[in-house]
Amino acid sequence: MARQRGIVKLEGTLDDITFQKTRDGYRAKVKSEIPVSKINSDPAFERTRENNAEFGSAGKAGKLLRAALRTQINKASDSRMVSRLTKEMIRVLQQDATSDRGKRNVIDGEVELLEGFDFNVNGKLGTALYAPYTKSIDRATGVCSVNLDPFTPAASVAAPGGTTHFRIFSAAAEVDFENEVFTVQAQETAVLPWDNNPTAVIQLANNLPVNSTLPLFLALGIEFMQEINGKQYPLKNGAFNGMALVKVSGV
């Protein structure tokens, strides 16, 4: 797609050229001469149809996972998180070794590839929280937990300027990609001061259905706040909050 230069900023279609505004600036592209009906039926476009079908499947799976973790994602995500997650879902889907091309799906793929995914590249969990933690998913009991030994916030939390307090949160989700339903539970600490006083032991245990046969996801995040006149406010609208999938268990 071409980039527009100059002081004239156009949007819409002029002859066979479409002008549009994107987050990367104003762009222009030539209108496609290939009708959709041909793409949907012509044998020459079979690969295109297969790719489109799998892209749609990955997008739907990403949307369901985002819905499951919506409350937490609202605290910690960047503007391109959706496209980044879809890209990772495509990687998951491509590991499906049983389905035909065009019919590969996330269920038969490797959802474990999502482990480590950061929802906010502007505030990655690993560059904010340096305190060691253990994480586990126990399918037999349904308990998905994160535990942290006592740590000194000022030394173990890389907080952005203006931070006075923070909170650590977690969420666990059981996701049924086939039937498009999910179960989720979340936990969070109290608001903690960002200072040189050690914390207590932190245990965040989320309970999901016992003996689940569905993919399970465990997310961990950190939220920064600023206290003003005794009231806590999200720091810079959460721009530097971090959250990642710290443990993923496939079927």
PDB file of C-alpha atoms in Angstrom:
ATOM      1  CA  MET A   1       0.000   0.000   0.000  1.00  0.00           C
ATOM      2  CA  ALA A   2       1.379   3.423  -0.935  1.00  0.00           C
ATOM      3  CA  ARG A   3       1.899   6.170   1.638  1.00  0.00           C
ATOM      4  CA  GLN A   4       0.398   9.607   0.988  1.00  0.00           C
ATOM      5  CA  ARG A   5       2.656  12.632   1.255  1.00  0.00           C
ATOM      6  CA  GLY A   6       1.819  16.305   1.200  1.00  0.00           C
ATOM      7  CA  ILE A   7      -0.764  18.445   2.940  1.00  0.00           C
ATOM      8  CA  VAL A   8      -3.842  16.909   1.238  1.00  0.00           C
ATOM      9  CA  LYS A   9      -5.279  14.086   3.321  1.00  0.00           C
ATOM     10  CA  LEU A  10      -7.861  12.018   1.435  1.00  0.00           C
ATOM     11  CA  GLU A  11     -10.221   9.292   2.566  1.00  0.00           C
ATOM     12  CA  GLY A  12     -12.512   7.239   0.354  1.00  0.00           C
ATOM     13  CA  THR A  13     -12.296   5.963  -3.251  1.00  0.00           C
ATOM     14  CA  LEU A  14     -11.302   7.989  -6.297  1.00  0.00           C
ATOM     15  CA  ASP A  15     -11.501   6.082  -9.602  1.00  0.00           C
ATOM     16  CA  ASP A  16      -9.646   2.836  -8.787  1.00  0.00           C
ATOM     17  CA  ILE A  17      -7.639   4.184  -5.859  1.00  0.00           C
ATOM     18  CA  THR A  18      -8.808   3.871  -2.259  1.00  0.00           C
ATOM     19  CA  PHE A  19      -7.505   6.361   0.318  1.00  0.00           C
ATOM     20  CA  GLN A  20      -7.684   5.530   3.996  1.00  0.00           C
ATOM     21  CA  LYS A  21      -6.372   6.743   7.326  1.00  0.00           C
ATOM     22  CA  THR A  22      -4.467   4.182   9.403  1.00  0.00           C
ATOM     23  CA  ARG A  23      -2.536   4.402  12.662  1.00  0.00           C
ATOM     24  CA  ASP A  24       0.584   4.616  10.463  1.00  0.00           C
ATOM     25  CA  GLY A  25      -0.687   7.607   8.501  1.00  0.00           C
ATOM     26  CA  TYR A  26      -2.681   8.097   5.306  1.00  0.00           C
ATOM     27  CA  ARG A  27      -2.355   5.282   2.743  1.00  0.00           C
ATOM     28  CA  ALA A  28      -3.531   4.685  -0.818  1.00  0.00           C
ATOM     29  CA  LYS A  29      -4.070   1.398  -2.650  1.00  0.00           C
ATOM     30  CA  VAL A  30      -5.389   0.336  -6.045  1.00  0.00           C
ATOM     31  CA  LYS A  31      -8.843  -1.212  -5.964  1.00  0.00           C
ATOM     32  CA  SER A  32      -8.792  -4.975  -6.558  1.00  0.00           C
ATOM     33  CA  GLU A  33     -10.025  -6.098  -9.971  1.00  0.00           C
ATOM     34  CA  ILE A  34     -10.818  -9.621  -8.730  1.00  0.00           C
ATOM     35  CA  PRO A  35     -14.468 -10.059  -7.698  1.00  0.00           C
ATOM     36  CA  VAL A  36     -15.170 -11.780  -4.401  1.00  0.00           C
ATOM     37  CA  SER A  37     -17.333 -14.381  -6.147  1.00  0.00           C
ATOM     38  CA  LYS A  38     -14.328 -15.512  -8.177  1.00  0.00           C
ATOM     39  CA  ILE A  39     -12.113 -15.783  -5.100  1.00  0.00           C
ATOM     40  CA  ASN A  40     -14.828 -17.860  -3.423  1.00  0.00           C
ATOM     41  CA  SER A  41     -15.255 -20.316  -6.312  1.00  0.00           C
ATOM     42  CA  ASP A  42     -12.329 -20.313  -8.761  1.00  0.00           C
ATOM     43  CA  PRO A  43     -10.001 -23.333  -8.292  1.00  0.00           C
ATOM     44  CA  ALA A  44      -7.056 -20.980  -8.843  1.00  0.00           C
ATOM     45  CA  PHE A  45      -7.827 -19.333  -5.512  1.00  0.00           C
ATOM     46  CA  GLU A  46      -8.110 -22.529  -3.476  1.00  0.00           C
ATOM     47  CA  ARG A  47      -4.991 -21.658  -1.437  1.00  0.00           C
ATOM     48  CA  THR A  48      -6.396 -18.189  -0.790  1.00  0.00           C
ATOM     49  CA  ARG A  49      -9.664 -19.650   0.478  1.00  0.00           C
ATOM     50  CA  GLU A  50      -7.783 -22.054   2.730  1.00  0.00           C
ATOM     51  CA  ASN A  51      -5.639 -19.261   4.148  1.00  0.00           C
ATOM     52  CA  ASN A  52      -8.679 -17.062   4.700  1.00  0.00           C
ATOM     53  CA  ALA A  53     -10.525 -19.884   6.484  1.00  0.00           C
ATOM     54  CA  GLU A  54      -7.620 -20.523   8.850  1.00  0.00           C
ATOM     55  CA  PHE A  55      -7.105 -16.814   9.479  1.00  0.00           C
ATOM     56  CA  GLY A  56     -10.778 -16.566  10.410  1.00  0.00           C
ATOM     57  CA  SER A  57     -10.482 -19.550  12.724  1.00  0.00           C
ATOM     58  CA  ALA A  58      -7.452 -18.018  14.453  1.00  0.00           C
ATOM     59  CA  GLY A  59      -9.217 -14.686  14.783  1.00  0.00           C
ATOM     60  CA  LYS A  60     -12.273 -16.305  16.339  1.00  0.00           C
ATOM     61  CA  ALA A  61     -10.123 -18.216  18.838  1.00  0.00           C
ATOM     62  CA  GLY A  62      -8.269 -15.053  19.804  1.00  0.00           C
ATOM     63  CA  LYS A  63     -11.544 -13.214  20.281  1.00  0.00           C
ATOM     64  CA  LEU A  64     -12.827 -15.919  22.634  1.00  0.00           C
ATOM     65  CA  LEU A  65      -9.657 -15.849  24.742  1.00  0.00           C
ATOM     66  CA  ARG A  66      -9.850 -12.056  24.916  1.00  0.00           C
ATOM     67  CA  ALA A  67     -13.467 -12.307  26.045  1.00  0.00           C
ATOM     68  CA  ALA A  68     -12.465 -14.708  28.813  1.00  0.00           C
ATOM     69  CA  LEU A  69      -9.772 -12.322  30.094  1.00  0.00           C
ATOM     70  CA  ARG A  70     -11.565  -9.103  29.197  1.00  0.00           C
ATOM     71  CA  THR A  71     -11.523  -7.539  32.677  1.00  0.00           C
ATOM     72  CA  GLN A  72      -7.787  -8.081  33.037  1.00  0.00           C
ATOM     73  CA  ILE A  73      -7.001  -7.090  29.441  1.00  0.00           C
ATOM     74  CA  ASN A  74      -8.750  -3.766  30.067  1.00  0.00           C
ATOM     75  CA  LYS A  75      -6.064  -3.106  32.678  1.00  0.00           C
ATOM     76  CA  ALA A  76      -3.061  -4.076  30.565  1.00  0.00           C
ATOM     77  CA  SER A  77      -2.989  -4.131  26.772  1.00  0.00           C
ATOM     78  CA  ASP A  78      -1.600  -2.171  23.834  1.00  0.00           C
ATOM     79  CA  SER A  79      -3.305  -0.904  20.685  1.00  0.00           C
ATOM     80  CA  ARG A  80      -2.047  -3.804  18.567  1.00  0.00           C
ATOM     81  CA  MET A  81      -2.696  -6.594  21.009  1.00  0.00           C
ATOM     82  CA  VAL A  82      -5.560  -8.040  18.939  1.00  0.00           C
ATOM     83  CA  SER A  83      -3.465  -8.445  15.789  1.00  0.00           C
ATOM     84  CA  ARG A  84      -0.509  -9.793  17.763  1.00  0.00           C
ATOM     85  CA  LEU A  85      -2.693 -12.387  19.473  1.00  0.00           C
ATOM     86  CA  THR A  86      -4.242 -13.427  16.155  1.00  0.00           C
ATOM     87  CA  LYS A  87      -0.745 -13.907  14.742  1.00  0.00           C
ATOM     88  CA  GLU A  88       0.137 -16.174  17.651  1.00  0.00           C
ATOM     89  CA  MET A  89      -3.118 -18.091  17.245  1.00  0.00           C
ATOM     90  CA  ILE A  90      -2.156 -18.761  13.626  1.00  0.00           C
ATOM     91  CA  ARG A  91       1.104 -20.279  14.881  1.00  0.00           C
ATOM     92  CA  VAL A  92      -0.924 -22.453  17.255  1.00  0.00           C
ATOM     93  CA  LEU A  93      -3.268 -23.542  14.475  1.00  0.00           C
ATOM     94  CA  GLN A  94      -0.412 -24.377  12.094  1.00  0.00           C
ATOM     95  CA  GLN A  95       0.754 -27.068  14.532  1.00  0.00           C
ATOM     96  CA  ASP A  96      -2.433 -29.046  13.853  1.00  0.00           C
ATOM     97  CA  ALA A  97      -0.987 -32.231  12.324  1.00  0.00           C
ATOM     98  CA  THR A  98      -4.280 -34.034  11.716  1.00  0.00           C
ATOM     99  CA  SER A  99      -6.642 -31.660   9.875  1.00  0.00           C
ATOM    100  CA  ASP A 100      -6.549 -30.815   6.165  1.00  0.00           C
ATOM    101  CA  ARG A 101      -5.128 -27.506   5.014  1.00  0.00           C
ATOM    102  CA  GLY A 102      -7.801 -24.857   5.390  1.00  0.00           C
ATOM    103  CA  LYS A 103      -9.417 -26.808   8.216  1.00  0.00           C
ATOM    104  CA  ARG A 104      -6.601 -26.697  10.751  1.00  0.00           C
ATOM    105  CA  ASN A 105      -7.786 -25.366  14.083  1.00  0.00           C
ATOM    106  CA  VAL A 106      -6.593 -24.183  17.476  1.00  0.00           C
ATOM    107  CA  ILE A 107      -8.117 -27.152  19.318  1.00  0.00           C
ATOM    108  CA  ASP A 108      -5.852 -29.619  17.494  1.00  0.00           C
ATOM    109  CA  GLY A 109      -2.901 -27.230  17.495  1.00  0.00           C
ATOM    110  CA  GLU A 110      -0.408 -26.391  20.245  1.00  0.00           C
ATOM    111  CA  VAL A 111      -1.931 -23.770  22.552  1.00  0.00           C
ATOM    112  CA  GLU A 112       1.182 -24.022  24.742  1.00  0.00           C
ATOM    113  CA  LEU A 113       2.851 -21.746  22.172  1.00  0.00           C
ATOM    114  CA  LEU A 114       0.839 -18.907  23.745  1.00  0.00           C
ATOM    115  CA  GLU A 115       2.737 -19.246  27.026  1.00  0.00           C
ATOM    116  CA  GLY A 116       4.715 -16.069  27.601  1.00  0.00           C
ATOM    117  CA  PHE A 117       2.429 -13.874  25.455  1.00  0.00           C
ATOM    118  CA  ASP A 118       2.476 -10.265  26.705  1.00  0.00           C
ATOM    119  CA  PHE A 119      -0.747  -8.324  26.320  1.00  0.00           C
ATOM    120  CA  ASN A 120       1.038  -4.979  26.569  1.00  0.00           C
ATOM    121  CA  VAL A 121       4.341  -4.604  24.718  1.00  0.00           C
ATOM    122  CA  ASN A 122       4.709  -1.135  26.262  1.00  0.00           C
ATOM    123  CA  GLY A 123       4.739  -2.625  29.756  1.00  0.00           C
ATOM    124  CA  LYS A 124       5.887  -6.230  29.616  1.00  0.00           C
ATOM    125  CA  LEU A 125       5.431  -8.235  32.783  1.00  0.00           C
ATOM    126  CA  GLY A 126       9.026  -9.447  32.722  1.00  0.00           C
ATOM    127  CA  THR A 127      10.421  -5.931  32.696  1.00  0.00           C
ATOM    128  CA  ALA A 128       8.172  -4.758  35.540  1.00  0.00           C
ATOM    129  CA  LEU A 129       8.035  -7.636  38.021  1.00  0.00           C
ATOM    130  CA  TYR A 130      11.411  -9.091  39.018  1.00  0.00           C
ATOM    131  CA  ALA A 131      10.255 -10.892  42.136  1.00  0.00           C
ATOM    132  CA  PRO A 132      10.452 -14.661  41.541  1.00  0.00           C
ATOM    133  CA  TYR A 133       7.175 -16.543  41.481  1.00  0.00           C
ATOM    134  CA  THR A 134       5.904 -20.065  40.962  1.00  0.00           C
ATOM    135  CA  LYS A 135       2.933 -20.863  38.789  1.00  0.00           C
ATOM    136  CA  SER A 136       0.981 -24.077  38.380  1.00  0.00           C
ATOM    137  CA  ILE A 137      -2.078 -25.577  36.752  1.00  0.00           C
ATOM    138  CA  ASP A 138      -3.506 -28.642  38.486  1.00  0.00           C
ATOM    139  CA  ARG A 139      -6.121 -30.264  36.256  1.00  0.00           C
ATOM    140  CA  ALA A 140      -7.128 -32.796  38.898  1.00  0.00           C
ATOM    141  CA  THR A 141      -8.208 -30.097  41.367  1.00  0.00           C
ATOM    142  CA  GLY A 142      -8.837 -27.262  38.934  1.00  0.00           C
ATOM    143  CA  VAL A 143      -6.563 -24.940  40.941  1.00  0.00           C
ATOM    144  CA  CYS A 144      -4.452 -22.531  38.886  1.00  0.00           C
ATOM    145  CA  SER A 145      -2.142 -20.599  41.167  1.00  0.00           C
ATOM    146  CA  VAL A 146       0.662 -18.064  41.361  1.00  0.00           C
ATOM    147  CA  ASN A 147       2.722 -17.723  44.527  1.00  0.00           C
ATOM    148  CA  LEU A 148       5.301 -15.092  45.465  1.00  0.00           C
ATOM    149  CA  ASP A 149       7.570 -15.151  48.504  1.00  0.00           C
ATOM    150  CA  PRO A 150       8.007 -11.854  50.393  1.00  0.00           C
ATOM    151  CA  PHE A 151       9.869  -9.246  48.322  1.00  0.00           C
ATOM    152  CA  THR A 152      10.856  -5.594  48.578  1.00  0.00           C
ATOM    153  CA  PRO A 153       8.743  -3.618  46.068  1.00  0.00           C
ATOM    154  CA  ALA A 154      11.251  -0.824  45.438  1.00  0.00           C
ATOM    155  CA  ALA A 155      13.890  -3.429  44.546  1.00  0.00           C
ATOM    156  CA  SER A 156      11.770  -6.026  42.749  1.00  0.00           C
ATOM    157  CA  VAL A 157       9.200  -3.908  40.894  1.00  0.00           C
ATOM    158  CA  ALA A 158      10.374  -1.589  38.125  1.00  0.00           C
ATOM    159  CA  ALA A 159       7.642   1.015  38.457  1.00  0.00           C
ATOM    160  CA  PRO A 160       7.159   3.947  36.059  1.00  0.00           C
ATOM    161  CA  GLY A 161       7.625   7.478  37.340  1.00  0.00           C
ATOM    162  CA  GLY A 162       4.826   8.715  39.564  1.00  0.00           C
ATOM    163  CA  THR A 163       4.029   5.301  41.035  1.00  0.00           C
ATOM    164  CA  THR A 164       3.147   5.248  44.730  1.00  0.00           C
ATOM    165  CA  HIS A 165       1.279   1.922  44.873  1.00  0.00           C
ATOM    166  CA  PHE A 166       0.701  -1.222  42.857  1.00  0.00           C
ATOM    167  CA  ARG A 167      -1.387  -4.354  42.767  1.00  0.00           C
ATOM    168  CA  ILE A 168      -0.703  -7.855  41.444  1.00  0.00           C
ATOM    169  CA  PHE A 169      -3.528  -9.796  39.822  1.00  0.00           C
ATOM    170  CA  SER A 170      -4.098 -13.137  38.161  1.00  0.00           C
ATOM    171  CA  ALA A 171      -6.806 -14.867  36.172  1.00  0.00           C
ATOM    172  CA  ALA A 172      -7.361 -18.439  35.047  1.00  0.00           C
ATOM    173  CA  ALA A 173      -9.597 -19.435  32.164  1.00  0.00           C
ATOM    174  CA  GLU A 174     -10.943 -22.705  30.820  1.00  0.00           C
ATOM    175  CA  VAL A 175     -11.739 -22.106  27.152  1.00  0.00           C
ATOM    176  CA  ASP A 176     -13.933 -24.308  24.960  1.00  0.00           C
ATOM    177  CA  PHE A 177     -12.966 -23.130  21.475  1.00  0.00           C
ATOM    178  CA  GLU A 178     -15.357 -25.554  19.772  1.00  0.00           C
ATOM    179  CA  ASN A 179     -18.517 -24.437  21.575  1.00  0.00           C
ATOM    180  CA  GLU A 180     -17.261 -20.853  22.105  1.00  0.00           C
ATOM    181  CA  VAL A 181     -17.780 -20.748  25.874  1.00  0.00           C
ATOM    182  CA  PHE A 182     -15.423 -20.240  28.781  1.00  0.00           C
ATOM    183  CA  THR A 183     -15.088 -20.301  32.557  1.00  0.00           C
ATOM    184  CA  VAL A 184     -12.876 -17.765  34.309  1.00  0.00           C
ATOM    185  CA  GLN A 185     -11.883 -16.789  37.828  1.00  0.00           C
ATOM    186  CA  ALA A 186      -9.645 -13.926  38.923  1.00  0.00           C
ATOM    187  CA  GLN A 187      -7.821 -12.882  42.085  1.00  0.00           C
ATOM    188  CA  GLU A 188      -5.861  -9.800  43.094  1.00  0.00           C
ATOM    189  CA  THR A 189      -3.856  -8.490  46.006  1.00  0.00           C
ATOM    190  CA  ALA A 190      -4.773  -5.476  48.051  1.00  0.00           C
ATOM    191  CA  VAL A 191      -3.249  -2.184  46.929  1.00  0.00           C
ATOM    192  CA  LEU A 192       0.392  -2.354  48.045  1.00  0.00           C
ATOM    193  CA  PRO A 193       2.779   0.551  48.671  1.00  0.00           C
ATOM    194  CA  TRP A 194       5.766   0.800  46.373  1.00  0.00           C
ATOM    195  CA  ASP A 195       8.421   1.238  49.043  1.00  0.00           C
ATOM    196  CA  ASN A 196      11.261  -0.557  50.837  1.00  0.00           C
ATOM    197  CA  ASN A 197       9.079  -2.579  53.193  1.00  0.00           C
ATOM    198  CA  PRO A 198       8.858  -6.306  52.356  1.00  0.00           C
ATOM    199  CA  THR A 199       5.487  -7.687  51.335  1.00  0.00           C
ATOM    200  CA  ALA A 200       3.821 -10.658  52.927  1.00  0.00           C
ATOM    201  CA  VAL A 201       3.597 -13.959  51.066  1.00  0.00           C
ATOM    202  CA  ILE A 202       1.312 -13.569  48.056  1.00  0.00           C
ATOM    203  CA  GLN A 203      -0.888 -16.486  47.010  1.00  0.00           C
ATOM    204  CA  LEU A 204      -3.321 -16.095  44.136  1.00  0.00           C
ATOM    205  CA  ALA A 205      -5.362 -19.262  43.607  1.00  0.00           C
ATOM    206  CA  ASN A 206      -8.015 -19.447  40.895  1.00  0.00           C
ATOM    207  CA  ASN A 207     -10.464 -22.351  40.843  1.00  0.00           C
ATOM    208  CA  LEU A 208     -11.600 -23.877  37.549  1.00  0.00           C
ATOM    209  CA  PRO A 209     -13.670 -27.049  36.942  1.00  0.00           C
ATOM    210  CA  VAL A 210     -11.954 -30.203  38.215  1.00  0.00           C
ATOM    211  CA  ASN A 211     -10.566 -32.724  35.727  1.00  0.00           C
ATOM    212  CA  SER A 212     -11.065 -30.358  32.814  1.00  0.00           C
ATOM    213  CA  THR A 213     -10.338 -31.702  29.330  1.00  0.00           C
ATOM    214  CA  LEU A 214     -10.197 -28.235  27.766  1.00  0.00           C
ATOM    215  CA  PRO A 215      -7.293 -25.790  27.286  1.00  0.00           C
ATOM    216  CA  LEU A 216      -6.443 -23.861  30.465  1.00  0.00           C
ATOM    217  CA  PHE A 217      -4.780 -20.447  30.638  1.00  0.00           C
ATOM    218  CA  LEU A 218      -3.176 -18.704  33.618  1.00  0.00           C
ATOM    219  CA  ALA A 219      -2.398 -14.990  33.388  1.00  0.00           C
ATOM    220  CA  LEU A 220      -0.436 -12.801  35.789  1.00  0.00           C
ATOM    221  CA  GLY A 221      -0.373  -9.020  35.791  1.00  0.00           C
ATOM    222  CA  ILE A 222       0.735  -5.916  37.651  1.00  0.00           C
ATOM    223  CA  GLU A 223      -1.163  -2.643  37.905  1.00  0.00           C
ATOM    224  CA  PHE A 224       0.468   0.667  38.856  1.00  0.00           C
ATOM    225  CA  MET A 225      -1.318   3.419  40.770  1.00  0.00           C
ATOM    226  CA  GLN A 226      -0.718   6.874  42.148  1.00  0.00           C
ATOM    227  CA  GLU A 227      -2.181   8.094  45.414  1.00  0.00           C
ATOM    228  CA  ILE A 228      -3.497  11.643  45.448  1.00  0.00           C
ATOM    229  CA  ASN A 229      -5.208  13.012  48.560  1.00  0.00           C
ATOM    230  CA  GLY A 230      -5.792   9.532  49.885  1.00  0.00           C
ATOM    231  CA  LYS A 231      -7.367   8.190  46.696  1.00  0.00           C
ATOM    232  CA  GLN A 232      -5.822   5.689  44.264  1.00  0.00           C
ATOM    233  CA  TYR A 233      -5.764   6.499  40.542  1.00  0.00           C
ATOM    234  CA  PRO A 234      -4.591   4.272  37.651  1.00  0.00           C
ATOM    235  CA  LEU A 235      -1.175   5.579  36.638  1.00  0.00           C
ATOM    236  CA  LYS A 236      -1.215   7.078  33.129  1.00  0.00           C
ATOM    237  CA  ASN A 237      -4.437   5.199  32.359  1.00  0.00           C
ATOM    238  CA  GLY A 238      -2.657   1.875  32.737  1.00  0.00           C
ATOM    239  CA  ALA A 239      -0.239   2.514  29.863  1.00  0.00           C
ATOM    240  CA  PHE A 240       2.576   0.660  31.654  1.00  0.00           C
ATOM    241  CA  ASN A 241       0.596  -2.110  33.342  1.00  0.00           C
ATOM    242  CA  GLY A 242       1.858  -5.558  32.400  1.00  0.00           C
ATOM    243  CA  MET A 243       0.111  -8.902  31.937  1.00  0.00           C
ATOM    244  CA  ALA A 244       1.251 -12.161  30.377  1.00  0.00           C
ATOM    245  CA  LEU A 245       0.132 -15.753  30.003  1.00  0.00           C
ATOM    246  CA  VAL A 246       2.516 -17.386  32.469  1.00  0.00           C
ATOM    247  CA  LYS A 247       1.161 -20.945  32.143  1.00  0.00           C
ATOM    248  CA  VAL A 248      -0.842 -22.671  29.412  1.00  0.00           C
ATOM    249  CA  SER A 249      -2.038 -26.261  29.448  1.00  0.00           C
ATOM    250  CA  GLY A 250      -3.410 -27.821  26.282  1.00  0.00           C
ATOM    251  CA  VAL A 251      -5.704 -30.801  25.980  1.00  0.00           C
TER     252      VAL A 251
END
